[in-house]
Short mmCIF file of C-alpha atoms in Angstrom, two decimals:
data_model
loop_
_atom_site.label_atom_id
_atom_site.label_comp_id
_atom_site.label_asym_id
_atom_site.label_seq_id
_atom_site.Cartn_x
_atom_site.Cartn_y
_atom_site.Cartn_z
CA MET A 372 123.34 155.06 126.08
CA LYS A 373 122.86 151.43 127.04
CA ILE A 374 120.68 149.95 129.75
CA LYS A 375 122.64 148.51 132.64
CA THR A 376 119.79 147.83 135.06
CA VAL A 377 115.98 147.83 135.08
CA ARG A 378 113.95 148.06 138.29
CA VAL A 379 110.20 147.44 138.46
CA GLU A 380 108.01 147.97 141.52
CA ASN A 381 104.26 147.77 142.06
CA PHE A 382 103.64 146.82 138.44
CA ARG A 383 101.42 143.83 137.73
CA ALA A 384 102.97 140.72 139.34
CA TYR A 385 105.96 142.67 140.67
CA LYS A 386 104.98 143.86 144.14
CA ASN A 387 108.38 144.74 145.59
CA GLU A 388 111.28 146.25 143.68
CA THR A 389 112.74 143.63 141.35
CA THR A 390 116.02 144.22 139.53
CA PHE A 391 117.15 143.00 136.10
CA GLU A 392 120.77 143.40 135.01
CA LEU A 393 121.05 143.66 131.23
CA ASN A 394 123.82 142.89 128.74
CA ASP A 395 123.91 143.37 124.96
CA LEU A 396 121.85 140.20 124.46
CA ASN A 397 119.31 139.23 127.11
CA VAL A 398 116.96 136.24 127.01
CA ILE A 399 114.38 136.06 129.80
CA VAL A 400 113.11 132.57 130.61
CA GLY A 401 110.61 131.18 133.09
CA LYS A 402 107.24 129.52 133.34
CA ASN A 403 104.03 130.90 131.83
CA ASP A 404 102.53 134.02 133.45
CA ILE A 405 105.59 134.59 135.63
CA GLY A 406 106.31 138.10 134.36
CA LYS A 407 108.64 137.81 131.37
CA SER A 408 106.60 139.99 129.02
CA THR A 409 105.87 142.41 131.84
CA ILE A 410 109.49 143.60 131.80
CA LEU A 411 109.40 144.29 128.06
CA GLU A 412 106.11 146.15 128.41
CA ALA A 413 107.33 148.17 131.40
CA LEU A 414 110.25 149.36 129.26
CA ASP A 415 107.87 150.31 126.45
CA ILE A 416 105.90 152.48 128.90
CA PHE A 417 109.14 153.99 130.22
CA PHE A 418 110.72 154.88 126.87
CA ASN A 419 107.68 155.63 124.72
CA GLU A 420 105.71 157.52 127.39
CA ASN A 421 102.33 155.90 126.69
CA LYS A 422 102.70 156.60 122.96
CA GLY A 423 104.12 153.20 122.10
CA THR A 424 102.58 149.75 121.98
CA ILE A 425 101.65 149.65 125.69
CA LYS A 426 99.57 152.17 127.64
CA ILE A 427 99.69 152.04 131.44
CA ASP A 428 96.30 151.76 133.18
CA LYS A 429 94.93 151.19 136.67
CA ASP A 430 94.87 147.42 136.23
CA ASP A 431 98.68 147.53 136.01
CA VAL A 432 98.94 148.43 139.70
CA ASN A 433 99.87 145.36 141.74
CA LYS A 434 96.74 144.06 143.49
CA LYS A 435 98.44 143.47 146.86
CA CYS A 436 99.98 146.95 146.81
CA LYS A 437 96.63 148.46 145.93
CA ALA A 438 94.95 146.65 148.85
CA GLU A 439 97.63 148.14 151.12
CA GLY A 440 96.88 151.64 149.81
CA ASN A 441 99.97 151.92 147.59
CA THR A 442 98.97 152.85 144.03
CA GLU A 443 102.26 154.30 142.77
CA THR A 444 104.04 152.24 140.12
CA LYS A 445 107.81 152.72 139.67
CA ILE A 446 109.89 151.88 136.62
CA SER A 447 113.59 152.75 136.83
CA VAL A 448 116.35 152.42 134.26
CA VAL A 449 120.07 152.75 134.94
CA PHE A 450 122.18 153.77 131.94
CA GLU A 451 125.87 153.36 131.28
CA GLU A 452 128.10 154.33 128.34
CA LEU A 453 126.72 157.87 128.52
CA THR A 454 127.31 159.90 125.35
CA ILE A 455 125.77 163.25 126.20
CA ASP A 456 126.60 166.24 124.00
CA ALA A 457 129.93 167.59 125.20
CA THR A 458 129.06 171.08 123.90
CA ASN A 459 126.43 171.51 126.63
CA PRO A 460 127.28 174.32 129.08
CA THR A 461 127.02 171.79 131.94
CA THR A 462 127.33 168.06 132.43
CA LEU A 463 125.52 165.43 134.47
CA GLU A 464 128.68 164.82 136.47
CA SER A 465 129.28 168.50 137.30
CA GLU A 466 125.62 168.86 138.36
CA TYR A 467 125.90 165.82 140.65
CA LEU A 468 123.26 163.96 138.64
CA LEU A 469 125.12 160.64 138.43
CA LYS A 470 125.33 157.73 140.84
CA LEU A 471 128.51 156.85 142.69
CA ASP A 472 129.56 154.48 139.86
CA ASN A 473 129.02 157.24 137.24
CA THR A 474 125.85 155.66 135.87
CA LEU A 475 122.62 157.58 135.30
CA GLU A 476 119.39 156.36 136.92
CA ILE A 477 116.07 157.71 135.70
CA VAL A 478 113.08 156.86 137.91
CA LYS A 479 109.56 157.25 136.57
CA LYS A 480 106.67 157.13 139.01
CA TYR A 481 103.05 156.69 137.95
CA PRO A 482 100.63 157.66 140.77
CA ASN A 483 97.50 155.53 140.32
CA ALA A 484 98.73 154.68 136.79
CA GLY A 485 98.43 158.35 135.84
CA LYS A 486 100.83 160.89 134.37
CA GLU A 487 104.46 160.08 135.01
CA LYS A 488 106.69 161.98 137.40
CA VAL A 489 110.35 161.82 136.45
CA PHE A 490 113.25 161.72 138.92
CA ILE A 491 117.00 161.32 138.72
CA LYS A 492 118.46 159.16 141.48
CA ALA A 493 121.94 160.51 142.08
CA ASN A 494 124.79 160.88 144.53
CA HIS A 495 123.93 164.50 145.30
CA PRO A 496 124.95 167.09 147.92
CA THR A 497 122.69 167.03 150.98
CA ASN A 498 124.47 169.79 152.96
CA ALA A 499 121.65 172.24 153.80
CA PHE A 500 123.66 175.16 152.42
CA CYS A 501 123.99 173.67 148.93
CA SER A 502 121.54 170.76 148.65
CA ASP A 503 118.84 172.46 146.60
CA LEU A 504 120.87 174.57 144.16
CA LEU A 505 119.22 172.88 141.17
CA LEU A 506 115.86 174.23 142.35
CA LYS A 507 116.94 177.86 142.55
CA LYS A 508 116.61 180.58 139.93
CA ASN A 509 119.39 183.01 139.05
CA PRO A 510 118.51 185.78 141.57
CA GLU A 511 118.37 183.22 144.41
CA LEU A 512 121.71 181.71 143.41
CA LYS A 513 123.38 185.13 143.24
CA LYS A 514 122.36 185.86 146.83
CA LEU A 515 124.35 182.81 147.95
CA LEU A 516 127.56 184.18 146.43
CA THR A 517 128.98 185.68 149.59
CA GLU A 518 132.48 187.14 149.89
CA GLY A 519 135.22 184.65 149.26
CA ILE A 520 133.24 182.64 146.70
CA GLU A 521 134.68 183.24 143.26
CA CYS A 522 132.37 182.88 140.24
CA GLU A 523 133.45 183.38 136.62
CA ASP A 524 130.01 184.24 135.21
CA LYS A 525 127.08 185.23 137.44
CA THR A 526 124.65 185.16 134.50
CA LYS A 527 124.91 181.39 134.13
CA ASN A 528 123.20 179.28 136.78
CA ALA A 529 125.40 176.26 136.09
CA THR A 530 128.52 178.35 136.70
CA ILE A 531 127.15 179.73 139.98
CA ARG A 532 126.22 176.23 141.16
CA LYS A 533 129.70 174.99 140.34
CA ALA A 534 131.26 177.87 142.31
CA LEU A 535 129.06 177.15 145.35
CA TRP A 536 129.68 173.41 145.27
CA ASN A 537 133.44 174.04 144.95
CA HIS A 538 133.25 176.30 147.99
CA PHE A 539 131.62 173.53 150.07
CA SER A 540 133.66 170.75 148.45
CA THR A 541 134.96 169.41 151.77
CA ASP A 542 131.48 169.16 153.26
CA LEU A 543 129.04 168.39 150.45
CA GLN A 544 127.63 165.38 152.37
CA LEU A 545 127.00 163.38 149.18
CA ASN A 546 124.18 160.86 149.47
CA GLU A 547 121.98 158.99 147.01
CA ILE A 548 118.68 160.87 146.71
CA GLU A 549 115.88 161.33 144.17
CA ILE A 550 115.61 164.71 142.45
CA GLU A 551 112.37 165.54 140.62
CA ILE A 552 113.12 166.74 137.08
CA ALA A 553 110.12 169.06 136.81
CA LYS A 554 111.38 171.16 139.73
CA LEU A 555 114.91 171.56 138.44
CA ASP A 556 116.32 174.78 137.09
CA ALA A 557 118.35 172.44 134.86
CA LYS A 558 115.30 171.21 132.93
CA ASN A 559 117.17 171.89 129.68
CA THR A 560 119.60 169.18 130.76
CA TRP A 561 116.68 166.73 130.84
CA GLU A 562 115.46 167.83 127.40
CA GLN A 563 118.95 167.22 126.01
CA LEU A 564 119.09 163.92 127.84
CA LYS A 565 115.87 162.68 126.26
CA LYS A 566 117.39 163.15 122.83
CA HIS A 567 120.08 160.64 123.76
CA MET A 568 117.72 157.98 125.09
CA PRO A 569 117.72 154.75 123.07
CA LEU A 570 114.94 154.04 120.59
CA TYR A 571 112.90 151.19 122.11
CA SER A 572 110.89 148.93 119.77
CA LEU A 573 108.64 146.14 121.04
CA PHE A 574 107.45 143.16 118.97
CA GLN A 575 104.76 141.26 120.87
CA SER A 576 104.11 137.54 120.67
CA ASP A 577 100.38 138.12 120.08
CA ARG A 578 101.00 140.60 117.26
CA LYS A 579 98.18 140.54 114.70
CA ASN A 580 98.53 137.54 112.45
CA SER A 581 95.17 136.85 110.77
CA ASP A 582 94.13 137.32 107.14
CA GLY A 583 92.07 140.45 107.76
CA ASP A 584 94.65 142.41 109.71
CA SER A 585 96.06 145.30 107.71
CA GLU A 586 99.58 144.67 108.98
CA VAL A 587 99.53 141.11 107.69
CA GLN A 588 97.81 142.02 104.42
CA ASN A 589 100.88 144.02 103.61
CA PRO A 590 103.44 145.61 105.91
CA MET A 591 104.45 147.87 103.00
CA LYS A 592 101.20 149.80 103.44
CA LEU A 593 102.12 150.46 107.05
CA ALA A 594 105.56 151.51 105.87
CA VAL A 595 103.95 154.09 103.57
CA GLU A 596 101.97 155.48 106.52
CA GLU A 597 105.11 155.79 108.63
CA ILE A 598 107.21 157.28 105.83
CA LEU A 599 104.55 159.89 105.03
CA LYS A 600 104.67 161.11 108.64
CA ASN A 601 108.09 162.59 107.95
CA ALA A 602 107.80 166.40 108.20
CA GLU A 603 110.33 167.17 105.46
CA LEU A 604 108.68 164.71 103.08
CA ARG A 605 105.22 166.16 103.80
CA GLU A 606 106.55 169.64 103.09
CA SER A 607 107.99 168.47 99.75
CA LEU A 608 104.72 166.78 98.80
CA ASN A 609 102.78 169.93 99.72
CA LYS A 610 105.02 171.96 97.43
CA VAL A 611 104.30 169.52 94.60
CA ALA A 612 100.57 169.73 95.34
CA GLN A 613 100.67 173.53 95.42
CA GLU A 614 102.49 173.63 92.08
CA VAL A 615 99.92 171.25 90.56
CA GLU A 616 97.11 173.35 92.03
CA LYS A 617 98.63 176.49 90.50
CA LYS A 618 98.91 174.85 87.04
CA LEU A 619 95.34 173.49 87.27
CA ILE A 620 93.99 176.93 88.13
CA GLU A 621 95.82 178.36 85.12
CA VAL A 622 94.38 175.67 82.82
CA SER A 623 90.83 176.03 84.16
CA ASN A 624 90.93 179.83 83.92
CA LYS A 625 92.21 179.66 80.33
CA THR A 626 89.52 177.14 79.46
CA LEU A 627 86.73 179.32 80.92
CA GLU A 628 88.23 182.37 79.23
CA LYS A 629 88.05 180.67 75.83
CA LEU A 630 84.58 179.28 76.57
CA ASN A 631 83.42 182.76 77.54
CA GLU A 632 84.32 183.98 74.04
CA MET A 633 81.93 181.43 72.51
CA ASN A 634 79.20 181.10 75.17
CA PRO A 635 79.33 183.44 78.20
CA GLU A 636 76.23 181.85 79.72
CA ILE A 637 77.79 178.40 79.94
CA ALA A 638 81.13 179.83 81.05
CA GLU A 639 79.50 181.65 83.97
CA SER A 640 77.73 178.46 85.07
CA LEU A 641 80.99 176.52 85.48
CA THR A 642 83.25 176.56 88.55
CA PRO A 643 86.52 174.61 88.73
CA ILE A 644 86.76 172.33 91.76
CA ILE A 645 90.37 171.69 92.77
CA PRO A 646 91.09 169.97 96.10
CA SER A 647 93.40 171.85 98.44
CA PRO A 648 96.90 170.37 98.93
CA GLU A 649 96.07 169.75 102.61
CA SER A 650 93.12 167.51 101.72
CA LEU A 651 95.04 165.21 99.41
CA LYS A 652 95.45 161.60 100.58
CA TRP A 653 98.96 160.78 99.48
CA ILE A 654 98.71 157.29 100.91
CA ASP A 655 96.20 156.45 98.15
CA VAL A 656 98.85 157.24 95.56
CA PHE A 657 100.89 154.32 96.93
CA LYS A 658 98.01 151.94 97.64
CA SER A 659 99.35 149.37 95.21
CA VAL A 660 102.67 148.83 96.98
CA SER A 661 103.14 145.25 98.15
CA ILE A 662 105.44 142.34 98.82
CA THR A 663 104.33 139.13 97.10
CA GLY A 664 105.85 135.80 96.22
CA ASP A 665 106.97 134.58 92.81
CA GLU A 666 103.41 133.44 92.11
CA ASP A 667 101.87 136.73 93.29
CA ILE A 668 100.57 135.11 96.48
CA PRO A 669 99.85 137.92 98.98
CA ILE A 670 101.39 137.79 102.45
CA ASN A 671 98.06 137.26 104.22
CA LYS A 672 97.57 134.01 102.29
CA ARG A 673 100.94 132.56 103.27
CA GLY A 674 101.51 130.18 106.19
CA SER A 675 101.43 131.63 109.72
CA GLY A 676 105.16 131.01 110.19
CA VAL A 677 106.06 132.85 106.97
CA LYS A 678 103.72 135.72 107.84
CA ARG A 679 105.29 136.12 111.26
CA LEU A 680 108.82 135.83 109.88
CA ILE A 681 108.12 138.62 107.36
CA LEU A 682 106.53 140.79 110.06
CA LEU A 683 109.44 140.21 112.42
CA ASN A 684 111.94 141.39 109.82
CA PHE A 685 109.67 144.27 108.81
CA PHE A 686 109.73 145.26 112.49
CA ARG A 687 113.54 145.20 112.48
CA ALA A 688 113.74 147.26 109.28
CA GLU A 689 111.23 149.81 110.59
CA ALA A 690 113.08 150.17 113.89
CA GLU A 691 116.33 150.89 112.05
CA ARG A 692 114.58 153.39 109.75
CA ARG A 693 113.06 155.20 112.73
CA GLN A 694 116.42 155.26 114.48
CA LYS A 695 118.13 156.92 111.50
CA GLU A 696 115.23 159.29 110.88
CA THR A 697 115.10 160.54 114.46
CA ASN A 698 118.91 160.55 114.74
CA VAL A 699 118.77 158.49 117.93
CA PRO A 700 122.24 157.14 118.76
CA SER A 701 121.26 153.70 120.10
CA ILE A 702 118.49 151.14 119.72
CA ILE A 703 116.87 148.39 121.81
CA TYR A 704 115.00 145.53 120.13
CA ALA A 705 112.52 143.84 122.48
CA ILE A 706 110.94 140.71 121.01
CA GLU A 707 108.56 138.26 122.65
CA GLU A 708 108.90 134.60 121.75
CA PRO A 709 110.63 134.85 118.35
CA GLU A 710 110.17 131.08 118.00
CA THR A 711 106.37 131.37 117.66
CA SER A 712 105.10 129.54 114.53
CA GLN A 713 108.67 129.06 113.29
CA HIS A 714 110.26 125.93 111.85
CA PRO A 715 113.32 124.82 113.89
CA ASN A 716 115.59 125.95 111.03
CA HIS A 717 114.06 129.44 111.15
CA GLN A 718 114.37 129.48 114.95
CA ARG A 719 118.08 128.76 114.66
CA LYS A 720 118.59 131.44 111.99
CA LEU A 721 116.62 134.00 114.01
CA ILE A 722 118.67 133.42 117.14
CA GLU A 723 121.90 133.55 115.15
CA ALA A 724 120.70 136.85 113.66
CA PHE A 725 119.89 138.28 117.09
CA ILE A 726 123.25 137.20 118.48
CA GLU A 727 124.97 139.04 115.62
CA LEU A 728 122.63 142.03 115.99
CA SER A 729 123.51 142.35 119.67
CA LYS A 730 127.19 142.66 118.73
CA ALA A 731 126.48 145.81 116.72
CA ASP A 732 127.57 149.11 118.19
CA LYS A 733 125.01 150.84 120.45
CA THR A 734 122.53 147.97 120.15
CA GLN A 735 120.80 145.82 122.76
CA VAL A 736 118.43 142.90 122.25
CA ILE A 737 115.93 141.62 124.83
CA LEU A 738 114.03 138.40 124.10
CA THR A 739 111.61 136.18 125.97
CA THR A 740 111.27 132.51 125.08
CA HIS A 741 109.51 129.27 125.99
CA SER A 742 111.80 127.23 123.77
CA PRO A 743 114.33 124.84 125.37
CA ALA A 744 115.94 124.53 121.93
CA ILE A 745 116.63 128.26 121.83
CA VAL A 746 118.07 128.21 125.35
CA LYS A 747 120.58 125.57 124.25
CA MET A 748 121.77 127.86 121.42
CA LEU A 749 122.76 130.58 123.90
CA ASP A 750 125.55 131.24 126.36
CA PHE A 751 124.93 131.33 130.10
CA GLU A 752 125.52 135.09 130.30
CA HIS A 753 122.65 135.71 127.86
CA LEU A 754 120.07 134.10 130.16
CA GLN A 755 117.99 135.43 133.04
CA LEU A 756 115.58 133.18 134.92
CA ILE A 757 112.52 134.59 136.69
CA LYS A 758 111.66 132.49 139.73
CA ASP A 759 108.40 132.75 141.64
CA GLY A 760 108.03 132.47 145.38
CA GLU A 761 107.01 134.82 148.14
CA GLU A 762 108.71 137.44 146.00
CA LYS A 763 109.84 137.50 142.38
CA GLU A 764 113.50 136.71 142.00
CA VAL A 765 115.68 137.17 138.93
CA ILE A 766 118.63 134.82 138.59
CA ASN A 767 121.44 135.72 136.21
CA ILE A 768 122.47 132.34 134.92
CA GLU A 769 126.21 131.97 135.30
CA ARG A 770 128.32 128.87 135.06
CA ASN A 771 129.34 129.05 138.71
CA ASN A 772 125.71 129.38 139.86
CA LEU A 773 125.11 125.74 139.02
CA PRO A 774 126.87 122.63 140.34
CA TYR A 775 128.11 122.13 136.77
CA PRO A 776 127.58 124.20 133.60
CA SER A 777 124.47 122.78 131.90
CA LEU A 778 121.87 124.52 129.75
CA ASN A 779 119.69 121.44 130.36
CA GLU A 780 119.65 122.54 133.99
CA VAL A 781 118.40 125.98 132.89
CA ASN A 782 115.61 124.40 130.86
CA TYR A 783 114.58 122.29 133.84
CA LEU A 784 114.44 125.32 136.13
CA ALA A 785 112.68 127.50 133.55
CA PHE A 786 110.27 125.08 131.90
CA GLY A 787 110.33 121.91 133.98
CA GLU A 788 111.81 120.03 131.01
CA SER A 789 113.73 116.90 131.96
CA ASN A 790 115.14 114.95 129.00
CA ASP A 791 117.43 111.94 128.71
CA GLU A 792 120.47 114.14 128.25
CA TYR A 793 119.69 115.93 131.51
CA HIS A 794 119.17 112.62 133.34
CA ASN A 795 122.58 111.45 132.16
CA GLU A 796 124.19 114.70 133.29
CA LEU A 797 122.60 114.39 136.75
CA TYR A 798 123.66 110.77 137.05
CA GLY A 799 127.23 111.67 136.08
CA PHE A 800 127.26 114.56 138.55
CA ILE A 801 126.02 112.42 141.44
CA GLU A 802 128.54 109.72 140.56
CA SER A 803 131.41 112.24 140.36
CA GLU A 804 130.49 113.57 143.81
CA GLU A 805 130.72 109.99 145.15
CA ILE A 806 127.18 110.10 146.54
CA LEU A 807 125.61 107.58 144.15
CA THR A 808 125.08 104.99 146.91
CA ASP A 809 123.39 107.56 149.15
CA PHE A 810 121.21 108.68 146.24
CA LYS A 811 120.12 105.10 145.49
CA ASN A 812 119.26 104.66 149.17
CA GLY A 813 116.89 107.65 148.93
CA LYS A 814 118.92 110.26 150.82
CA ASP A 815 118.44 113.93 150.01
CA THR A 816 121.66 114.58 148.10
CA ILE A 817 120.72 117.09 145.42
CA LEU A 818 123.26 119.90 145.90
CA TYR A 819 121.77 122.34 143.44
CA LYS A 820 118.63 123.04 145.50
CA LYS A 821 120.06 126.45 146.35
CA LEU A 822 118.42 127.76 143.17
CA TRP A 823 115.03 126.84 144.54
#
């Protein structure tokens, strides 16, 4: 599944519902503290359910909403390109759990930044006779099967629901409503659905980057920790440990047996101490793993740009490993300010790599940036500008949004950067519109103010 739309409401700076439309490659631009990173962190909360990098807390509730008595945060994601298991006994479409455009919208609500409540917003029957079929158990559904309603299998709730909805097909009164997952009889559908959610990995701009941080000292040590969490691998290592334990017991018993023949008193005073397989620290076995340079210079002693570049690519490798290990069909890379501490050449190579990565099947990339140079390496459709005012506004940068297609214009709107190239473009635009004389006389002639 791929993200089509993200909606955030009552979360940090986002008071009212704000919508982001996403493509395969998305670069969010805007001034400092305007809410770029907030979107990436909201998605981490949504996908990783407070077990990822970001944990929701009460300070995440928008202050104005809180003052008005509203403490419920909402994070919604609309998915397209649905690839749900076709062998399921029912489908999202047949259960009326899709929107009118056949997309799937999952809404997660966090009352007072607490435990999430999950809803599906769908074009669902609201006719009183068949509006709450997903809430009913089998005995209740059977009672609704009056004469004239044919049902192939009364033991299957999905089949009964289908029969009832078919019976009322001319008067279902379909409307977009929210259906709480926890109350559904079709909870198994949700469990199956979760397995098809994309893997979401977030790389933050303030990721640890000092000499003493374990991640910087060597990402390979973190890789060992992650690899050893694999259940199958742990089971294999336990079998090895048990076999070693068995052999050690045999050796110690033989030794004491022979010692007993020569000196029973000493033999009785000795007890073999063999650690249990469960107590073994396998990570210590691999404590010497590392990545170093040709001169054996450790990572934490390299320049900050090199350290961050290595960590960024370690993050990518780990995300792909986790995706394969968990058999998740798609992946989302969310990276804050990839340009941080990077030489311009590295910035260019990183962006080229992310552009290529976004073209991969079942892959999306979301970046934030403060770099005008990076913006000028992108296409208009990659960019989204967050604009502040009475309400947050997200502008999808398209060529026809601007008086003329200029990435310099985007940089001016996002960062306030106005260079010579941009001045020349503006001058040429004013001249081409035949308003140069008016402009020189001080008249308000700037046609692109609609963005502001």
